[in-house]
Amino acid sequence: MFDKLLEAQQKAGEVKKRLDAITVSGSVEGGQILVTANGNKVIQSINIQASFLDEADKDELEELLVTAINKALEQADNVSQSEMAAMTKDMLGGFGGLFEK
């Protein structure tokens, strides 16, 4: 059983590395604001088009940034859940017979 726990820990580390390599994004205003994150929900970059920045006021910009960030984090959460579900499925397959005599 200890071996299975070590295997689960190793697979979780592998999933984290895969999620670090996955890029997701959230955009608003037709791509005028683009937020990029990785699958581990870490914001990687925020890109605001200069033409939009010249015309936007502070309140509008802040509101749209929050929306774009939330979209990116939602995408990251979806990817993370999919990866964890796949890992769990693999692990449960490996536990099949663990409790049998």
Short mmCIF file of N, CA, C and O in Angstrom, two decimals:
data_model
loop_
_atom_site.label_atom_id
_atom_site.label_comp_id
_atom_site.label_asym_id
_atom_site.label_seq_id
_atom_site.Cartn_x
_atom_site.Cartn_y
_atom_site.Cartn_z
N MET A 1 0.83 -1.19 0.00
CA MET A 1 0.00 0.00 0.00
C MET A 1 0.87 1.25 0.00
O MET A 1 0.54 2.23 -0.65
N PHE A 2 1.99 1.21 0.72
CA PHE A 2 2.90 2.35 0.75
C PHE A 2 3.42 2.66 -0.65
O PHE A 2 3.55 3.83 -1.01
N ASP A 3 3.65 1.62 -1.44
CA ASP A 3 4.11 1.82 -2.81
C ASP A 3 3.06 2.57 -3.62
O ASP A 3 3.40 3.43 -4.44
N LYS A 4 1.78 2.26 -3.38
CA LYS A 4 0.70 2.93 -4.10
C LYS A 4 0.63 4.41 -3.72
O LYS A 4 0.38 5.27 -4.55
N LEU A 5 0.88 4.70 -2.45
CA LEU A 5 0.86 6.10 -2.01
C LEU A 5 2.02 6.87 -2.63
O LEU A 5 1.85 8.02 -3.05
N LEU A 6 3.18 6.26 -2.70
CA LEU A 6 4.33 6.90 -3.35
C LEU A 6 4.05 7.12 -4.83
O LEU A 6 4.40 8.17 -5.39
N GLU A 7 3.42 6.13 -5.45
CA GLU A 7 3.07 6.26 -6.86
C GLU A 7 2.09 7.41 -7.07
O GLU A 7 2.22 8.19 -8.01
N ALA A 8 1.10 7.53 -6.17
CA ALA A 8 0.13 8.62 -6.27
C ALA A 8 0.82 9.96 -6.13
O ALA A 8 0.52 10.91 -6.85
N GLN A 9 1.75 10.05 -5.20
CA GLN A 9 2.49 11.30 -4.99
C GLN A 9 3.32 11.65 -6.23
O GLN A 9 3.37 12.80 -6.65
N GLN A 10 3.93 10.65 -6.83
CA GLN A 10 4.73 10.87 -8.03
C GLN A 10 3.84 11.32 -9.18
O GLN A 10 4.18 12.26 -9.90
N LYS A 11 2.69 10.68 -9.34
CA LYS A 11 1.78 11.06 -10.43
C LYS A 11 1.25 12.48 -10.23
O LYS A 11 1.10 13.22 -11.19
N ALA A 12 0.99 12.86 -8.99
CA ALA A 12 0.53 14.22 -8.70
C ALA A 12 1.60 15.23 -9.11
O ALA A 12 1.29 16.28 -9.66
N GLY A 13 2.86 14.90 -8.85
CA GLY A 13 3.97 15.77 -9.27
C GLY A 13 4.05 15.88 -10.78
O GLY A 13 4.31 16.96 -11.33
N GLU A 14 3.80 14.76 -11.46
CA GLU A 14 3.81 14.77 -12.93
C GLU A 14 2.68 15.63 -13.48
O GLU A 14 2.86 16.37 -14.44
N VAL A 15 1.51 15.53 -12.85
CA VAL A 15 0.37 16.34 -13.28
C VAL A 15 0.70 17.82 -13.10
O VAL A 15 0.42 18.64 -13.97
N LYS A 16 1.31 18.18 -11.97
CA LYS A 16 1.68 19.58 -11.72
C LYS A 16 2.62 20.09 -12.80
O LYS A 16 2.45 21.19 -13.31
N LYS A 17 3.59 19.27 -13.19
CA LYS A 17 4.52 19.67 -14.25
C LYS A 17 3.80 19.85 -15.57
O LYS A 17 4.07 20.81 -16.31
N ARG A 18 2.87 18.94 -15.88
CA ARG A 18 2.10 19.08 -17.13
C ARG A 18 1.26 20.36 -17.10
O ARG A 18 1.17 21.08 -18.09
N LEU A 19 0.65 20.64 -15.95
CA LEU A 19 -0.17 21.84 -15.84
C LEU A 19 0.67 23.12 -15.96
O LEU A 19 0.20 24.13 -16.49
N ASP A 20 1.91 23.06 -15.48
CA ASP A 20 2.81 24.21 -15.65
C ASP A 20 3.06 24.51 -17.12
O ASP A 20 3.28 25.66 -17.51
N ALA A 21 3.03 23.48 -17.95
CA ALA A 21 3.34 23.63 -19.37
C ALA A 21 2.12 23.99 -20.22
O ALA A 21 2.26 24.35 -21.38
N ILE A 22 0.93 23.90 -19.64
CA ILE A 22 -0.30 24.20 -20.38
C ILE A 22 -0.61 25.69 -20.24
O ILE A 22 -0.58 26.24 -19.14
N THR A 23 -0.92 26.32 -21.36
CA THR A 23 -1.25 27.74 -21.37
C THR A 23 -2.73 27.92 -21.70
O THR A 23 -3.23 27.31 -22.64
N VAL A 24 -3.40 28.73 -20.91
CA VAL A 24 -4.79 29.08 -21.16
C VAL A 24 -4.89 30.61 -21.15
O VAL A 24 -3.97 31.30 -20.71
N SER A 25 -6.01 31.11 -21.66
CA SER A 25 -6.13 32.57 -21.69
C SER A 25 -7.58 32.99 -21.52
O SER A 25 -8.50 32.21 -21.72
N GLY A 26 -7.73 34.25 -21.16
CA GLY A 26 -9.03 34.89 -21.07
C GLY A 26 -8.90 36.25 -21.73
O GLY A 26 -7.91 36.94 -21.51
N SER A 27 -9.88 36.58 -22.55
CA SER A 27 -9.81 37.88 -23.22
C SER A 27 -11.16 38.57 -23.16
O SER A 27 -12.19 37.94 -22.99
N VAL A 28 -11.10 39.88 -23.28
CA VAL A 28 -12.30 40.72 -23.32
C VAL A 28 -12.12 41.78 -24.39
O VAL A 28 -11.00 42.01 -24.87
N GLU A 29 -13.25 42.39 -24.74
CA GLU A 29 -13.22 43.47 -25.74
C GLU A 29 -12.56 43.02 -27.04
O GLU A 29 -11.72 43.73 -27.60
N GLY A 30 -12.93 41.82 -27.49
CA GLY A 30 -12.41 41.32 -28.77
C GLY A 30 -10.91 41.13 -28.76
O GLY A 30 -10.27 41.30 -29.80
N GLY A 31 -10.35 40.78 -27.63
CA GLY A 31 -8.91 40.54 -27.55
C GLY A 31 -8.10 41.77 -27.20
O GLY A 31 -6.87 41.72 -27.17
N GLN A 32 -8.77 42.88 -26.91
CA GLN A 32 -8.04 44.09 -26.55
C GLN A 32 -7.28 43.90 -25.23
O GLN A 32 -6.24 44.51 -25.02
N ILE A 33 -7.84 43.07 -24.36
CA ILE A 33 -7.16 42.70 -23.12
C ILE A 33 -7.06 41.18 -23.12
O ILE A 33 -8.07 40.49 -23.26
N LEU A 34 -5.84 40.66 -22.98
CA LEU A 34 -5.60 39.22 -23.00
C LEU A 34 -4.78 38.84 -21.77
O LEU A 34 -3.70 39.39 -21.54
N VAL A 35 -5.32 37.91 -20.98
CA VAL A 35 -4.63 37.42 -19.79
C VAL A 35 -4.27 35.96 -20.05
O VAL A 35 -5.12 35.17 -20.45
N THR A 36 -3.02 35.62 -19.82
CA THR A 36 -2.53 34.26 -20.03
C THR A 36 -2.12 33.68 -18.70
O THR A 36 -1.47 34.35 -17.89
N ALA A 37 -2.52 32.42 -18.48
CA ALA A 37 -2.17 31.71 -17.24
C ALA A 37 -1.71 30.30 -17.60
O ALA A 37 -1.89 29.86 -18.74
N ASN A 38 -1.14 29.60 -16.63
CA ASN A 38 -0.83 28.19 -16.87
C ASN A 38 -1.92 27.34 -16.21
O ASN A 38 -2.81 27.85 -15.56
N GLY A 39 -1.83 26.04 -16.40
CA GLY A 39 -2.83 25.13 -15.87
C GLY A 39 -2.86 25.06 -14.36
O GLY A 39 -3.80 24.53 -13.78
N ASN A 40 -1.84 25.59 -13.70
CA ASN A 40 -1.80 25.64 -12.24
C ASN A 40 -2.34 26.96 -11.70
O ASN A 40 -2.11 27.31 -10.55
N LYS A 41 -3.04 27.70 -12.54
CA LYS A 41 -3.71 28.95 -12.16
C LYS A 41 -2.73 30.05 -11.76
O LYS A 41 -3.01 30.85 -10.86
N VAL A 42 -1.60 30.09 -12.43
CA VAL A 42 -0.63 31.15 -12.20
C VAL A 42 -0.67 32.08 -13.42
O VAL A 42 -0.47 31.64 -14.56
N ILE A 43 -0.96 33.36 -13.18
CA ILE A 43 -1.00 34.34 -14.27
C ILE A 43 0.41 34.51 -14.84
O ILE A 43 1.35 34.77 -14.10
N GLN A 44 0.50 34.34 -16.15
CA GLN A 44 1.79 34.46 -16.83
C GLN A 44 2.00 35.84 -17.45
O GLN A 44 3.10 36.36 -17.45
N SER A 45 0.92 36.39 -18.00
CA SER A 45 1.06 37.70 -18.64
C SER A 45 -0.30 38.38 -18.78
O SER A 45 -1.34 37.72 -18.77
N ILE A 46 -0.24 39.69 -18.91
CA ILE A 46 -1.42 40.50 -19.21
C ILE A 46 -1.02 41.44 -20.34
O ILE A 46 -0.02 42.15 -20.25
N ASN A 47 -1.81 41.40 -21.41
CA ASN A 47 -1.51 42.23 -22.57
C ASN A 47 -2.71 43.13 -22.84
O ASN A 47 -3.82 42.65 -23.03
N ILE A 48 -2.46 44.43 -22.86
CA ILE A 48 -3.50 45.41 -23.14
C ILE A 48 -3.08 46.18 -24.38
O ILE A 48 -1.98 46.76 -24.41
N GLN A 49 -3.93 46.18 -25.39
CA GLN A 49 -3.63 46.90 -26.61
C GLN A 49 -3.51 48.40 -26.31
O GLN A 49 -4.34 48.96 -25.58
N ALA A 50 -2.50 49.03 -26.85
CA ALA A 50 -2.25 50.45 -26.59
C ALA A 50 -3.44 51.32 -27.00
O ALA A 50 -3.79 52.27 -26.28
N SER A 51 -4.07 50.98 -28.11
CA SER A 51 -5.21 51.79 -28.57
C SER A 51 -6.37 51.73 -27.58
O SER A 51 -7.05 52.73 -27.35
N PHE A 52 -6.58 50.58 -26.97
CA PHE A 52 -7.64 50.45 -25.96
C PHE A 52 -7.25 51.21 -24.70
O PHE A 52 -8.06 51.91 -24.11
N LEU A 53 -6.00 51.10 -24.31
CA LEU A 53 -5.51 51.75 -23.10
C LEU A 53 -5.65 53.27 -23.20
O LEU A 53 -5.99 53.94 -22.22
N ASP A 54 -5.43 53.81 -24.39
CA ASP A 54 -5.56 55.25 -24.59
C ASP A 54 -6.99 55.74 -24.38
O ASP A 54 -7.20 56.87 -23.93
N GLU A 55 -7.97 54.88 -24.69
CA GLU A 55 -9.38 55.30 -24.62
C GLU A 55 -10.09 54.90 -23.33
O GLU A 55 -11.11 55.48 -22.99
N ALA A 56 -9.58 53.92 -22.62
CA ALA A 56 -10.28 53.39 -21.44
C ALA A 56 -10.05 54.26 -20.21
O ALA A 56 -8.98 54.84 -20.04
N ASP A 57 -11.07 54.31 -19.36
CA ASP A 57 -10.85 54.97 -18.08
C ASP A 57 -10.46 53.92 -17.04
O ASP A 57 -10.57 52.72 -17.27
N LYS A 58 -10.01 54.37 -15.90
CA LYS A 58 -9.48 53.49 -14.85
C LYS A 58 -10.50 52.45 -14.41
O LYS A 58 -10.18 51.26 -14.33
N ASP A 59 -11.71 52.86 -14.13
CA ASP A 59 -12.74 51.93 -13.65
C ASP A 59 -13.06 50.86 -14.69
O ASP A 59 -13.20 49.69 -14.36
N GLU A 60 -13.19 51.28 -15.94
CA GLU A 60 -13.48 50.34 -17.02
C GLU A 60 -12.34 49.33 -17.16
O GLU A 60 -12.57 48.13 -17.28
N LEU A 61 -11.12 49.83 -17.14
CA LEU A 61 -9.95 48.96 -17.27
C LEU A 61 -9.89 47.94 -16.13
O LEU A 61 -9.67 46.75 -16.36
N GLU A 62 -10.11 48.40 -14.91
CA GLU A 62 -10.07 47.50 -13.76
C GLU A 62 -11.14 46.42 -13.87
O GLU A 62 -10.88 45.24 -13.62
N GLU A 63 -12.34 46.81 -14.25
CA GLU A 63 -13.45 45.85 -14.37
C GLU A 63 -13.15 44.81 -15.46
O GLU A 63 -13.36 43.61 -15.27
N LEU A 64 -12.64 45.26 -16.58
CA LEU A 64 -12.34 44.34 -17.68
C LEU A 64 -11.16 43.43 -17.35
O LEU A 64 -11.14 42.26 -17.74
N LEU A 65 -10.19 43.95 -16.61
CA LEU A 65 -9.07 43.10 -16.18
C LEU A 65 -9.55 41.97 -15.28
O LEU A 65 -9.14 40.82 -15.43
N VAL A 66 -10.42 42.30 -14.35
CA VAL A 66 -10.97 41.27 -13.45
C VAL A 66 -11.70 40.20 -14.27
O VAL A 66 -11.53 39.00 -14.05
N THR A 67 -12.49 40.63 -15.25
CA THR A 67 -13.23 39.68 -16.09
C THR A 67 -12.27 38.79 -16.87
O THR A 67 -12.44 37.56 -16.91
N ALA A 68 -11.25 39.37 -17.48
CA ALA A 68 -10.29 38.59 -18.27
C ALA A 68 -9.51 37.62 -17.39
O ALA A 68 -9.27 36.46 -17.76
N ILE A 69 -9.10 38.08 -16.22
CA ILE A 69 -8.37 37.21 -15.28
C ILE A 69 -9.26 36.05 -14.85
O ILE A 69 -8.82 34.89 -14.84
N ASN A 70 -10.50 36.33 -14.51
CA ASN A 70 -11.42 35.27 -14.10
C ASN A 70 -11.65 34.26 -15.22
O ASN A 70 -11.75 33.06 -14.97
N LYS A 71 -11.74 34.72 -16.45
CA LYS A 71 -11.89 33.81 -17.59
C LYS A 71 -10.67 32.90 -17.72
O LYS A 71 -10.80 31.70 -17.95
N ALA A 72 -9.48 33.48 -17.60
CA ALA A 72 -8.26 32.67 -17.70
C ALA A 72 -8.19 31.65 -16.57
O ALA A 72 -7.85 30.48 -16.79
N LEU A 73 -8.52 32.07 -15.36
CA LEU A 73 -8.47 31.15 -14.22
C LEU A 73 -9.53 30.06 -14.33
O LEU A 73 -9.30 28.91 -13.93
N GLU A 74 -10.68 30.38 -14.92
CA GLU A 74 -11.71 29.37 -15.14
C GLU A 74 -11.21 28.31 -16.13
O GLU A 74 -11.42 27.11 -15.93
N GLN A 75 -10.54 28.77 -17.19
CA GLN A 75 -9.97 27.82 -18.15
C GLN A 75 -8.92 26.95 -17.48
O GLN A 75 -8.86 25.74 -17.70
N ALA A 76 -8.08 27.56 -16.65
CA ALA A 76 -7.05 26.81 -15.94
C ALA A 76 -7.68 25.78 -15.01
O ALA A 76 -7.21 24.64 -14.90
N ASP A 77 -8.76 26.17 -14.34
CA ASP A 77 -9.45 25.24 -13.44
C ASP A 77 -10.02 24.06 -14.21
O ASP A 77 -9.92 22.92 -13.76
N ASN A 78 -10.60 24.31 -15.38
CA ASN A 78 -11.14 23.23 -16.20
C ASN A 78 -10.05 22.26 -16.62
O ASN A 78 -10.23 21.04 -16.56
N VAL A 79 -8.92 22.78 -17.04
CA VAL A 79 -7.79 21.94 -17.45
C VAL A 79 -7.28 21.14 -16.26
O VAL A 79 -7.03 19.94 -16.36
N SER A 80 -7.15 21.79 -15.13
CA SER A 80 -6.66 21.14 -13.92
C SER A 80 -7.59 20.00 -13.50
O SER A 80 -7.14 18.90 -13.17
N GLN A 81 -8.89 20.26 -13.52
CA GLN A 81 -9.85 19.22 -13.15
C GLN A 81 -9.78 18.03 -14.10
O GLN A 81 -9.85 16.88 -13.66
N SER A 82 -9.60 18.29 -15.39
CA SER A 82 -9.49 17.20 -16.36
C SER A 82 -8.25 16.37 -16.11
O SER A 82 -8.30 15.13 -16.15
N GLU A 83 -7.14 17.03 -15.84
CA GLU A 83 -5.89 16.32 -15.58
C GLU A 83 -5.98 15.49 -14.29
O GLU A 83 -5.53 14.35 -14.24
N MET A 84 -6.58 16.07 -13.26
CA MET A 84 -6.70 15.35 -11.99
C MET A 84 -7.67 14.17 -12.13
O MET A 84 -7.44 13.11 -11.56
N ALA A 85 -8.74 14.35 -12.90
CA ALA A 85 -9.68 13.25 -13.11
C ALA A 85 -9.00 12.10 -13.85
O ALA A 85 -9.20 10.92 -13.50
N ALA A 86 -8.17 12.43 -14.83
CA ALA A 86 -7.45 11.38 -15.56
C ALA A 86 -6.48 10.66 -14.63
O ALA A 86 -6.35 9.43 -14.68
N MET A 87 -5.78 11.41 -13.77
CA MET A 87 -4.84 10.80 -12.84
C MET A 87 -5.59 9.90 -11.86
O MET A 87 -5.17 8.78 -11.57
N THR A 88 -6.73 10.38 -11.35
CA THR A 88 -7.51 9.60 -10.40
C THR A 88 -8.00 8.30 -11.04
O THR A 88 -7.94 7.24 -10.43
N LYS A 89 -8.46 8.40 -12.27
CA LYS A 89 -8.92 7.21 -12.99
C LYS A 89 -7.78 6.20 -13.12
O LYS A 89 -7.96 5.01 -12.88
N ASP A 90 -6.59 6.69 -13.49
CA ASP A 90 -5.43 5.81 -13.60
C ASP A 90 -5.10 5.18 -12.26
O ASP A 90 -4.80 3.99 -12.17
N MET A 91 -5.14 5.98 -11.21
CA MET A 91 -4.79 5.47 -9.88
C MET A 91 -5.82 4.46 -9.38
O MET A 91 -5.46 3.45 -8.79
N LEU A 92 -7.10 4.72 -9.59
CA LEU A 92 -8.12 3.79 -9.14
C LEU A 92 -8.00 2.47 -9.87
O LEU A 92 -8.23 1.41 -9.28
N GLY A 93 -7.60 2.54 -11.13
CA GLY A 93 -7.35 1.31 -11.87
C GLY A 93 -6.22 0.53 -11.22
O GLY A 93 -6.25 -0.69 -11.13
N GLY A 94 -5.22 1.26 -10.72
CA GLY A 94 -4.09 0.63 -10.05
C GLY A 94 -4.44 0.08 -8.68
O GLY A 94 -3.79 -0.83 -8.17
N PHE A 95 -5.49 0.64 -8.06
CA PHE A 95 -5.90 0.17 -6.73
C PHE A 95 -6.87 -1.01 -6.81
O PHE A 95 -7.20 -1.59 -5.82
N GLY A 96 -7.30 -1.37 -8.04
CA GLY A 96 -8.28 -2.43 -8.24
C GLY A 96 -7.83 -3.70 -7.59
O GLY A 96 -7.88 -4.11 -7.24
N GLY A 97 -8.09 -4.38 -6.76
CA GLY A 97 -7.58 -5.57 -6.14
C GLY A 97 -6.82 -5.31 -4.86
O GLY A 97 -6.38 -6.25 -4.20
N LEU A 98 -6.64 -4.05 -4.50
CA LEU A 98 -5.88 -3.72 -3.29
C LEU A 98 -6.56 -4.26 -2.04
O LEU A 98 -5.88 -4.75 -1.14
N PHE A 99 -7.88 -4.23 -2.03
CA PHE A 99 -8.61 -4.64 -0.84
C PHE A 99 -9.14 -6.07 -0.95
O PHE A 99 -9.86 -6.54 -0.10
N GLU A 100 -8.81 -6.74 -2.04
CA GLU A 100 -9.25 -8.12 -2.21
C GLU A 100 -8.27 -9.05 -1.53
O GLU A 100 -7.08 -8.77 -1.42
N LYS A 101 -8.75 -10.20 -1.09
CA LYS A 101 -7.88 -11.19 -0.43
C LYS A 101 -7.37 -12.18 -1.42
O LYS A 101 -7.90 -12.52 -2.37
#
